[in-house]
Coordinates of C-alpha atoms in Angstrom, one line a residue:
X27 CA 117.3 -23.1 150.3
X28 CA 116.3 -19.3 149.7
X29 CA 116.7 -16.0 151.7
X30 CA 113.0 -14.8 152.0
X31 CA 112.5 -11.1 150.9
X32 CA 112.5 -9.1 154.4
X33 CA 112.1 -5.6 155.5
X34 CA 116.1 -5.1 156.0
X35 CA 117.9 -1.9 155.6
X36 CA 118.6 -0.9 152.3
X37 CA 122.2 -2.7 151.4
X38 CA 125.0 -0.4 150.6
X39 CA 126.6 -1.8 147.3
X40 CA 130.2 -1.6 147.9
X41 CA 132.8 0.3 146.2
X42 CA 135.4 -1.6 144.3
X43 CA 138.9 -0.6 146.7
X44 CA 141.2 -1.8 143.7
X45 CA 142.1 -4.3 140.7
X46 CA 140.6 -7.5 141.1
X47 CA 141.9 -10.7 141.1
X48 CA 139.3 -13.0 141.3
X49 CA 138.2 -16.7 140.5
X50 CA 134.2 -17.0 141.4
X51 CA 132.5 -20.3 141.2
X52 CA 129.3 -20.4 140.4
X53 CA 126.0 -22.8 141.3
X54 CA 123.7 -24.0 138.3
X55 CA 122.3 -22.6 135.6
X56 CA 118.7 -21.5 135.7
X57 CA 117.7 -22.0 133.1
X58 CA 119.0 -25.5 132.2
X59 CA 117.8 -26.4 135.8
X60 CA 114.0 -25.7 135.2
X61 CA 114.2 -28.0 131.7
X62 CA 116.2 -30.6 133.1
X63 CA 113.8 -31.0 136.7
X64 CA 110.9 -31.3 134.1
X65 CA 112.6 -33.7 131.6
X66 CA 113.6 -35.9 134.4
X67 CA 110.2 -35.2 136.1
X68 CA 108.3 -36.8 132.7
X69 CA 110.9 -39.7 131.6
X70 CA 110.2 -43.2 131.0
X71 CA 112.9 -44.0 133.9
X72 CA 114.2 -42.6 137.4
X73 CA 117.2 -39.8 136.4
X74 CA 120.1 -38.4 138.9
X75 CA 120.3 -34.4 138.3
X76 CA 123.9 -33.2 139.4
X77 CA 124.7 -29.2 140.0
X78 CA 121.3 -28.2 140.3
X79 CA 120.9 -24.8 140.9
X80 CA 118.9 -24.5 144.5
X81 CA 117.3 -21.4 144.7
X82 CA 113.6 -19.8 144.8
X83 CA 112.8 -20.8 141.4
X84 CA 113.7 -23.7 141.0
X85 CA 112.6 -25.3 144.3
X86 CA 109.5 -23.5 143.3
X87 CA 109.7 -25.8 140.4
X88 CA 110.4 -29.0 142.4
X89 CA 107.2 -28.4 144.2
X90 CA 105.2 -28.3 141.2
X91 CA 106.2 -30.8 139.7
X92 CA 106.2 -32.6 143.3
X93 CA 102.2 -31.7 143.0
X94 CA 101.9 -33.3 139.5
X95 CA 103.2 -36.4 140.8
X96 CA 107.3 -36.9 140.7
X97 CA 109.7 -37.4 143.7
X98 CA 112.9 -35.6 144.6
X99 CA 115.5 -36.8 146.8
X100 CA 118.4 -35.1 147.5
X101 CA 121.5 -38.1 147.1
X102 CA 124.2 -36.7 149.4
X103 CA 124.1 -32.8 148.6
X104 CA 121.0 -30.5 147.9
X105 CA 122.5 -29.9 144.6
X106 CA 122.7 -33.8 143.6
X107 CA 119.0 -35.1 143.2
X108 CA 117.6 -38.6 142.4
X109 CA 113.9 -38.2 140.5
X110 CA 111.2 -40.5 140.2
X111 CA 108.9 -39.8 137.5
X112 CA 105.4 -39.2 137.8
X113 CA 103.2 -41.9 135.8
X114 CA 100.5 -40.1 132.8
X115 CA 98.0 -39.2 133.5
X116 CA 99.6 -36.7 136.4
X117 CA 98.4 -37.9 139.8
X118 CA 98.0 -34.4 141.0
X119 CA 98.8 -34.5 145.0
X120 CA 95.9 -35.3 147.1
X121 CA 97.9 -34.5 149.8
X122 CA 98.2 -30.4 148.4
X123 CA 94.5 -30.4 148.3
X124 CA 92.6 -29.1 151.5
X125 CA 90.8 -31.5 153.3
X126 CA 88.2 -30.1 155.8
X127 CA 84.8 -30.5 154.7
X128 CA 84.0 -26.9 153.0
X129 CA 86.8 -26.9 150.9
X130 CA 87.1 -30.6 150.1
X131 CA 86.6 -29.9 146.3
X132 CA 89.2 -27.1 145.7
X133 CA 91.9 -27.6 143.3
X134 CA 95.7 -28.3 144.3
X135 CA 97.8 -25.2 144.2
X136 CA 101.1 -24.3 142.4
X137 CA 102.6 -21.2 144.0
X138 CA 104.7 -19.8 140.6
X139 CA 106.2 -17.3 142.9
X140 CA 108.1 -14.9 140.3
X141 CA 109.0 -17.8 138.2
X142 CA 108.8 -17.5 134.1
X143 CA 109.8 -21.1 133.9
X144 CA 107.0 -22.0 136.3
X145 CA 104.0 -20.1 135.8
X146 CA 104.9 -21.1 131.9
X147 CA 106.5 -24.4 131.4
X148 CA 103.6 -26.2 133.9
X149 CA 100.0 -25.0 132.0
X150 CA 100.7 -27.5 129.4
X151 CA 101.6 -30.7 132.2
X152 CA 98.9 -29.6 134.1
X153 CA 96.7 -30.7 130.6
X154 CA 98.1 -33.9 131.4
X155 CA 96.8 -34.3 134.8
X156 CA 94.1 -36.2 136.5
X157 CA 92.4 -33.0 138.0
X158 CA 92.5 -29.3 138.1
X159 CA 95.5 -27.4 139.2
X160 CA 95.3 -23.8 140.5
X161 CA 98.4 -21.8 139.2
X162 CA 99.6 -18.2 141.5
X163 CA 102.3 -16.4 142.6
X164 CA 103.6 -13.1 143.7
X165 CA 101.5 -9.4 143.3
X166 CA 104.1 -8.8 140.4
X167 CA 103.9 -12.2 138.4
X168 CA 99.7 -11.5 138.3
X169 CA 101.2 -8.6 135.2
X170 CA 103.0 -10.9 133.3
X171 CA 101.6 -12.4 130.2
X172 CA 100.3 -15.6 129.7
X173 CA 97.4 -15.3 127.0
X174 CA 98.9 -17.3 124.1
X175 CA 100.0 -20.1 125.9
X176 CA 97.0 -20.6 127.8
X177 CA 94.8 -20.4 124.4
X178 CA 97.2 -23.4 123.3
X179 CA 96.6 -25.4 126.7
X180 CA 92.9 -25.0 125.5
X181 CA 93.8 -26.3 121.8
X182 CA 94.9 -29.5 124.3
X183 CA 91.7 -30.0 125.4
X184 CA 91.9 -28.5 129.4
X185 CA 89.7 -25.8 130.4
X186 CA 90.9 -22.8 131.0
X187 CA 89.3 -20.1 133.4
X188 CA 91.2 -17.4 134.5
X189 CA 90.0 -16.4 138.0
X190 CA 90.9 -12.1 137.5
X191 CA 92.3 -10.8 134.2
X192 CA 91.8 -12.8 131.2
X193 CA 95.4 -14.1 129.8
X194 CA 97.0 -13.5 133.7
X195 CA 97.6 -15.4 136.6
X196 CA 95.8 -16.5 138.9
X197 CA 94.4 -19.5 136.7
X198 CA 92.5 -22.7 137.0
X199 CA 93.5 -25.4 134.5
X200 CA 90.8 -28.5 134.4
X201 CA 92.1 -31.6 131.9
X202 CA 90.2 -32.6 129.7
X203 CA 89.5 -36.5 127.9
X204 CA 91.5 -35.9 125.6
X205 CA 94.4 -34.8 126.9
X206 CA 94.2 -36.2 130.4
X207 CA 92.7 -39.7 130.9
X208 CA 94.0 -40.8 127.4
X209 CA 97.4 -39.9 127.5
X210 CA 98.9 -42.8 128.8
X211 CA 97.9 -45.1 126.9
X212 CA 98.1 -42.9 123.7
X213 CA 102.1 -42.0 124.3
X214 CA 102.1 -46.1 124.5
X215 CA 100.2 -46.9 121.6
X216 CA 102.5 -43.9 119.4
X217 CA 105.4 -46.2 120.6
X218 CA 104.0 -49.5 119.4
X219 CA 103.2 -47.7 116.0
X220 CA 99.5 -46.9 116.5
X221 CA 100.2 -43.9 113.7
X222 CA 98.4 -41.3 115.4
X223 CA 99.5 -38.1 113.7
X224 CA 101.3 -35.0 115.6
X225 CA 98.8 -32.3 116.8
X226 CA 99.3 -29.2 115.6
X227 CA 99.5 -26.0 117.1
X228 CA 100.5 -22.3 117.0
X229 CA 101.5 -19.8 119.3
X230 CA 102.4 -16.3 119.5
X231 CA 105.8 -16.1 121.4
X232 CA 106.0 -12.7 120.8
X233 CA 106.3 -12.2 124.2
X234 CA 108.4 -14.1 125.7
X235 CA 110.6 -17.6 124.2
X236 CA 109.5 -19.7 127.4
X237 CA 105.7 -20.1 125.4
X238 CA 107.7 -22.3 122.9
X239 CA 109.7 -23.7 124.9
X240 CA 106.7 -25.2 127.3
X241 CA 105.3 -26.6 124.3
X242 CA 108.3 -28.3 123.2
X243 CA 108.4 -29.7 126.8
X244 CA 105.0 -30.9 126.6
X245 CA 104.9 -32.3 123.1
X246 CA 106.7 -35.5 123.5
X247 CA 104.3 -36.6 125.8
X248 CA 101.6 -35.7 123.5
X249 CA 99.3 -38.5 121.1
X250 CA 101.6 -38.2 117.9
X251 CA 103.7 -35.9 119.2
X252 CA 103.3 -32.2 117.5
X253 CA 104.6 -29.6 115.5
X254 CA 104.8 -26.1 116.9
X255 CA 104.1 -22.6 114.8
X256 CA 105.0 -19.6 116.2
X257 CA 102.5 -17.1 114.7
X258 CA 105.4 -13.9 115.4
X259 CA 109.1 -13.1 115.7
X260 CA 110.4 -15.8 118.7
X261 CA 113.1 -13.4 121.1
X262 CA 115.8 -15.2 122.8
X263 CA 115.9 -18.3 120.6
X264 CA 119.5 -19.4 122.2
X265 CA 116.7 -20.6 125.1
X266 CA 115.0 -22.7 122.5
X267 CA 118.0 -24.0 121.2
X268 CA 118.3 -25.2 124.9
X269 CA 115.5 -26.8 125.2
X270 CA 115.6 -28.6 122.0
X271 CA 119.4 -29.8 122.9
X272 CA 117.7 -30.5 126.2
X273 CA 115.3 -33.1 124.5
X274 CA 117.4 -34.3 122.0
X275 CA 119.8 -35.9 124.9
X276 CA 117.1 -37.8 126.3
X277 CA 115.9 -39.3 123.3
X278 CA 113.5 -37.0 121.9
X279 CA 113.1 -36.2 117.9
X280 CA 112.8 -32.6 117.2
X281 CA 112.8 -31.2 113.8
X282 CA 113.6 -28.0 113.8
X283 CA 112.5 -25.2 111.3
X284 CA 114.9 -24.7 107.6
X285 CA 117.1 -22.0 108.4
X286 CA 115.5 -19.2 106.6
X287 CA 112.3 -20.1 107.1
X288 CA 109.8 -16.8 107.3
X289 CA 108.8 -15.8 110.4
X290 CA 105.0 -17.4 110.7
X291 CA 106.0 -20.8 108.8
X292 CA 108.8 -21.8 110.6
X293 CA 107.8 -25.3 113.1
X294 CA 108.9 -27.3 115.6
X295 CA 108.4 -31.0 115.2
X296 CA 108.3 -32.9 117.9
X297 CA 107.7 -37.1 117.8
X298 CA 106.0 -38.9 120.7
X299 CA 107.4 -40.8 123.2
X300 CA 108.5 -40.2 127.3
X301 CA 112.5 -38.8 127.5
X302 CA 114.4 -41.1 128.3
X303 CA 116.1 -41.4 132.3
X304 CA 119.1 -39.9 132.6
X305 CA 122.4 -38.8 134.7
X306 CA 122.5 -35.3 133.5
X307 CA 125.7 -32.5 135.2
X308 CA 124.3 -29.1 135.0
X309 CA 125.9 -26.1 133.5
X310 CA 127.4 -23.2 135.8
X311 CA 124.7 -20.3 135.3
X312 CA 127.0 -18.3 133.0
X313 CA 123.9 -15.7 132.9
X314 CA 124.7 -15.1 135.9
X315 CA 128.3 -15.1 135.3
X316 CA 127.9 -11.4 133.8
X317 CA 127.7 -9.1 136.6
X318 CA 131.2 -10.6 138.0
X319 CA 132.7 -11.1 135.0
X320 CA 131.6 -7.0 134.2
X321 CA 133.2 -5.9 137.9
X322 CA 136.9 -6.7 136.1
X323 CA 135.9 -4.1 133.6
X324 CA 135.1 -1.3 136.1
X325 CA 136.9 -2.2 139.1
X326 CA 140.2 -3.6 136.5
X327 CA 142.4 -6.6 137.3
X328 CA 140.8 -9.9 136.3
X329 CA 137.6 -12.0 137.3
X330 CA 137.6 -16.0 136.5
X331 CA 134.6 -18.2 136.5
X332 CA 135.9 -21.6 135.9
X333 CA 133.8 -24.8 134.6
X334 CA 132.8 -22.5 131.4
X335 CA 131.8 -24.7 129.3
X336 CA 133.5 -25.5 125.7
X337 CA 130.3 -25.7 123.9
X338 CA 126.8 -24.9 125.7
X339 CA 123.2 -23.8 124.4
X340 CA 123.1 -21.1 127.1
X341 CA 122.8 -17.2 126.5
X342 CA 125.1 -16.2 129.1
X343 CA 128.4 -17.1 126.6
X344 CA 127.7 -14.3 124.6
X345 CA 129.4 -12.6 127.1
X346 CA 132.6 -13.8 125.4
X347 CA 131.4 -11.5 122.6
X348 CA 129.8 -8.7 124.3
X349 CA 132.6 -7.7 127.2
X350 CA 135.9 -7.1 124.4
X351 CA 133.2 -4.6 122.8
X352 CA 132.6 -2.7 126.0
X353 CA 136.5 -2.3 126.8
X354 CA 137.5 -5.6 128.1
X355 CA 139.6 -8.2 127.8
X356 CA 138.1 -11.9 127.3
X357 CA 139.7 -15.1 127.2
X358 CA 139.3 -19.3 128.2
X359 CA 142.0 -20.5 130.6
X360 CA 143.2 -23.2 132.4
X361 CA 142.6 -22.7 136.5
X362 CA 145.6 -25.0 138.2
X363 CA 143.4 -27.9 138.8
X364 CA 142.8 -28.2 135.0
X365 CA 139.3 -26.8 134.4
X366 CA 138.6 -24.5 131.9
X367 CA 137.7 -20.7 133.2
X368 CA 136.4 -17.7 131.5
X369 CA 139.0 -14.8 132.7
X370 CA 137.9 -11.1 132.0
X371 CA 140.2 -8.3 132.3
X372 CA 140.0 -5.1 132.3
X373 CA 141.2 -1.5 133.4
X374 CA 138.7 0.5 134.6
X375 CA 138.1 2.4 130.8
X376 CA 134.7 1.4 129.2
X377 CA 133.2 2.0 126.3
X378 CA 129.9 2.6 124.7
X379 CA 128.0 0.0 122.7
X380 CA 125.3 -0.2 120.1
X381 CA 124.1 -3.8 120.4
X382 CA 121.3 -5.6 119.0
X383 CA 120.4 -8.2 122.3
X384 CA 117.1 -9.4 121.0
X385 CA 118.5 -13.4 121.4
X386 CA 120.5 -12.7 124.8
X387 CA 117.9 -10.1 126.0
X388 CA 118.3 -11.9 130.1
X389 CA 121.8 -10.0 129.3
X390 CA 120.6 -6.1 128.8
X391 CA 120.8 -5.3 132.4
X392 CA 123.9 -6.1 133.1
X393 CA 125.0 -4.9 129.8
X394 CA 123.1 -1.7 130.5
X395 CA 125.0 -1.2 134.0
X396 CA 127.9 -1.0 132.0
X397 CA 126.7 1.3 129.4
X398 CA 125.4 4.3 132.4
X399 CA 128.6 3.5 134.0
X400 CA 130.7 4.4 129.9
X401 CA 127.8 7.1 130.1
X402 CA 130.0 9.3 132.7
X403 CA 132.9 8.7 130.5
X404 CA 131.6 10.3 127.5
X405 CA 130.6 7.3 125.9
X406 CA 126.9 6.5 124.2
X407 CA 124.9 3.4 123.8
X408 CA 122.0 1.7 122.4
X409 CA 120.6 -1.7 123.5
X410 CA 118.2 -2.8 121.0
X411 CA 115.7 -5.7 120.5
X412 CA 114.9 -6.4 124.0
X413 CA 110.6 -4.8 123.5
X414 CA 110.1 -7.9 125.2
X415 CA 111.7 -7.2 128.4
X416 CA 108.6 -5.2 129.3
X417 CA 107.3 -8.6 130.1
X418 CA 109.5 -9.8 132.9
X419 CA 110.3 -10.0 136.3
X420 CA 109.3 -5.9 136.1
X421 CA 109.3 -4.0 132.8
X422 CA 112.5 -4.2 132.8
X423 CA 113.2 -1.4 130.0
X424 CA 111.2 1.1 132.5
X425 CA 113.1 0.1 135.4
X426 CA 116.7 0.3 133.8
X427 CA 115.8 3.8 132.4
X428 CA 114.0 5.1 135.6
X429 CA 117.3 4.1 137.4
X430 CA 119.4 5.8 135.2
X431 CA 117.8 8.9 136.1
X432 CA 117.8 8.3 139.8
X433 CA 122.1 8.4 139.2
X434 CA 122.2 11.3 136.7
X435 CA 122.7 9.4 133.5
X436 CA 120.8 10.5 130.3
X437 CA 118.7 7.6 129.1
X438 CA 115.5 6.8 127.6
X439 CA 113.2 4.3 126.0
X440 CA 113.0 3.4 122.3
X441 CA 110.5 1.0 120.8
X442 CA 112.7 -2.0 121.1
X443 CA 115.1 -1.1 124.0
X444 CA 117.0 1.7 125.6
X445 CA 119.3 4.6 125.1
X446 CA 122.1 5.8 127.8
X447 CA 123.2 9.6 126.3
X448 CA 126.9 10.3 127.2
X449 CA 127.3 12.9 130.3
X450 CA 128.8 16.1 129.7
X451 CA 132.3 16.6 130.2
X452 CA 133.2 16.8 134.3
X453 CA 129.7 15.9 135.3
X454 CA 129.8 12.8 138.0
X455 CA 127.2 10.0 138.5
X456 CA 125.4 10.8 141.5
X457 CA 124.7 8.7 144.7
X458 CA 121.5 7.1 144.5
X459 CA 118.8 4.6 146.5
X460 CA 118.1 1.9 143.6
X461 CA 115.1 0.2 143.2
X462 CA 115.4 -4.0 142.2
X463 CA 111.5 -4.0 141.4
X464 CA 111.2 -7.8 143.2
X465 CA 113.7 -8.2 140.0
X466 CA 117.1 -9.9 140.6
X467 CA 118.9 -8.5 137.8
X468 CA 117.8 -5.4 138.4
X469 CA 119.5 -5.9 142.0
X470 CA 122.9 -6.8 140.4
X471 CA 122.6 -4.0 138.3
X472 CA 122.7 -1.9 141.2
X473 CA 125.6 -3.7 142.6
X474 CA 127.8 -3.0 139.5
X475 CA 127.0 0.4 139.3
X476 CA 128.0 0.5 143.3
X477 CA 131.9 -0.5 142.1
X478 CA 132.0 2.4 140.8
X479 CA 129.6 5.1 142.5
X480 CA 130.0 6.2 145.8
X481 CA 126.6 6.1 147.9
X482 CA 124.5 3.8 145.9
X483 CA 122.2 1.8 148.4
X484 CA 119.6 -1.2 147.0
X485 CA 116.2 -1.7 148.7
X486 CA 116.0 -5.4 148.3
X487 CA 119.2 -7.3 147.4
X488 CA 117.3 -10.7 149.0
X489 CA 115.2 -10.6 145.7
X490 CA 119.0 -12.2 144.4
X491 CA 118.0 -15.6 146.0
X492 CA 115.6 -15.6 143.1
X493 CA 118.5 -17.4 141.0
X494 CA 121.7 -16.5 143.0
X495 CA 121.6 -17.3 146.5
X496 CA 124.3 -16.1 148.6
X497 CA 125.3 -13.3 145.9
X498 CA 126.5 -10.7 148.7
X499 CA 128.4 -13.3 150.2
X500 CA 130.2 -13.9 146.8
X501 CA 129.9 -10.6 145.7
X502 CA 132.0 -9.4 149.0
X503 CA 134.2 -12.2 148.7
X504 CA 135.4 -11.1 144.8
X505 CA 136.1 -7.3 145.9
X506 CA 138.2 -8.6 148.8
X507 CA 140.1 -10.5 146.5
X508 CA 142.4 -7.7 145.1
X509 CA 145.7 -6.9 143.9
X510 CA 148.4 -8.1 144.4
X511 CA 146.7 -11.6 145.2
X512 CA 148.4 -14.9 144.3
X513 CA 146.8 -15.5 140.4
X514 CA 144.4 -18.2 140.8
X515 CA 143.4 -17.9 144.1
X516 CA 140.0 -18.5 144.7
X517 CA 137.5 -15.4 145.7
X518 CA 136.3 -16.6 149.7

């Protein structure tokens, strides 16, 4: 369902030949995706998943889940997917386990690929299992931190040995009684009012949101259920918000912290009891949404991504916010066949911003492609809040900077973000070869500053299948939808 990363020529981003007039439709969200495959992976009943976003995460997460014992079935479309649950304890696939004589006893394997959502929201299943489960993936996901939320897989009773650096992937989790072989029947007895209490636990999610968020997942399932303390400051919290909304519509009762509440005594109550089956319509990705919805302010004309979404838990509509205050235009439409759009307009002028991002931090790239590109219009910015996007894909405050300074634009790191200096009068971004880092925003930051920059070239735009499969397909298809073009007419 992916493009595989290859050793292709480095793509030549392409220039934008006029005002845009644009409408780009969009697959899945992400993020939704990855809690809604492991909701309807752990119900109480079968669930049909509709707009699933099919793309290297994500069928990265089908297969783990696959492993811990739930079936997928694509119903008509690869998008459109019937689940089975698995039962608890996980029945962890014999079938991923090697067979031949000398390796008859090693674990099943979980390839996490580049995947936050996998390498994090699966620890605290794989507690729930019926044997160990061996969690990798890729060079670069072997840097990103997973210390805290392993320490709490340990509170659940699994072992935990990490097989090279302590708190990183690769990792072998090994249930234990407590949290394994008595689950079942301990979710049951919560049901029928056995009165077993929560179990409590803190976490540091200092680092990155998703450590909540796997807990949350986890918790219903849980003897008693639990309630959640983060130890530190929780970034991106719109993503918790998601994921609470997410169990909330299957059933679930969360409590969530007083508004107010100091940072180290807020909690996250969660009562026992499986999520409930569901027929659940996915979200367009509106995350993803940004980097087309930004090409209408550099290239001008308009960009429309319809199916936005009146209300949603998702970061990406903060770009309704964040696009007026870097000189566009924003507003909700109605396309010809009724549904609702996003439109952005703009004229080519951008301006700087001083933004704190620290709850839409997934943003900052994109955001930040705009602010090198207002850079060479005399404009300065500051993205702060975003410490914790050394933690990503790549360290993604390094990478923006370092590829700032590739094109010519003044910019630096600061303890919580970035700053893009404004270029002297007459002085040109210059023609670069961008790096994506294996990162896929980084890749479509490269493809905005392209609009605009003659000779910029990417060494890996396939990294893009990470969440956006087919992007230079739809990428190409929005710039040859220009002026004058009928309004409305679909980008293809």
């Amino acid at each position: 369902m992916h493009d595989e990363p290859t050793d292709a020529p480095a793509w030549a981003a392409p220039r934008a030949l006029g005002p845009l007039n644009a409408v780009v439709e969009l697959p899945g969200s992400k993020s939704l995706t990855a809690r809604e495959l492991v909701l309807a992976a752990t119900a109480a009943g079968p669930s049909t998943l509709a707009g699933v976003l099919r793309a290297r995460d994500t069928d990265l997460m089908i297969a783990a889940l696959t492993t811990l014992g739930a079936r997928f079935e694509e119903d008509g479309s690869p998008t459109r997917l019937r689940v089975t649950p698995a039962p608890i304890p996980f029945p962890v696939s014999r079938s991923e386990r090697p067979t031949a004589d000398a390796t008859a006893s090693a674990p099943a394997r979980v390839d996490c690929g580049l995947a936050g959502t996998v390498m994090r929201f699966i620890p605290p299943l794989a507690a729930l299992a019926d044997a160990p489960l061996l969690l990798d993936g890729d060079d670069a996901a072997r840097s990103r931190p997973l210390g805290p939320l392993l320490d709490a897989v340990s509170a659940l009773g699994a072992r935990v040995d990490y097989l090279a650096a302590p708190g990183f992937l690769p990792v072998l989790i090994t249930p234990g009684a407590p949290a394994g072989a008595g689950a079942a029947n301990a979710v049951a007895g919560t049901r029928a009012g056995a009165g077993t209490g929560p179990r409590g636990l803190a976490i540091d999610s200092t680092a990155s949101s998703q450590f909540l968020s796997a807990l949350l997942l986890a918790a219903p399932l849980l003897p008693g259920g639990a309630r959640i303390t983060p130890t530190g400051r929780v970034p991106s919290l719109p993503h918790v918000a998601m994921t609470v909304a997410s169990l909330r519509e299957r059933g679930v009762s969360v409590e969530e912290p007083a508004a107010g509440a100091p940072e180290g005594e807020r909690a996250w109550a969660v009562a026992p009891g499986r999520p409930a089956g569901a027929s659940t319509t996915i979200e367009p990705d509106l995350s993803n949404a940004g980097p087309f919805l930004a090409a209408a302010l550099v290239a001008g004309g308009t960009v429309s991504v319809p199916h936005w979404p009146a209300s949603t838990s998702q970061a990406g509509d903060a770009w309704r916010g964040l696009l007026p205050r870097l000189g566009g235009t924003i507003r909700l439409i109605q396309e010809s066949d009724g549904a609702p759009a996003l439109q952005a307009t703009g004229t080519g002028a951008l301006a700087g911003i001083d933004a704190d991002l620290s709850a839409v931090g997934e943003l900052a790239p994109t955001v930040a492609a705009l602010a090198v590109l207002a850079s060479a219009q005399g404009h300065a910015s500051r993205l702060r809040g975003i410490a914790h996007l050394r933690g990503h894909e790549t360290d993604r405050l390094a990478a923006i900077v370092a590829e700032a300074r590739r094109l010519g634009a003044p910019a630096r790191e600061t303890a919580d973000g970035i700053e893009v200096g404004a270029l002297a009068a007459g002085t040109q971004l210059r023609p670069a070869l961008l790096h994506s880092y294996a990162d896929h925003r980084m890749a479509t930051f490269a493809a905005i500053i392209g609009l605009a920059v003659p000779g910029v070239r990417l060494d890996d735009v396939a990294c893009t299948s990470k969440t956006l499969p087919g992007f230079t397909g739809l990428w190409g298809r929005m710039l040859a939808s220009v002026s004058p073009a009928a309004p409305g007419r679909e980008a293809r």
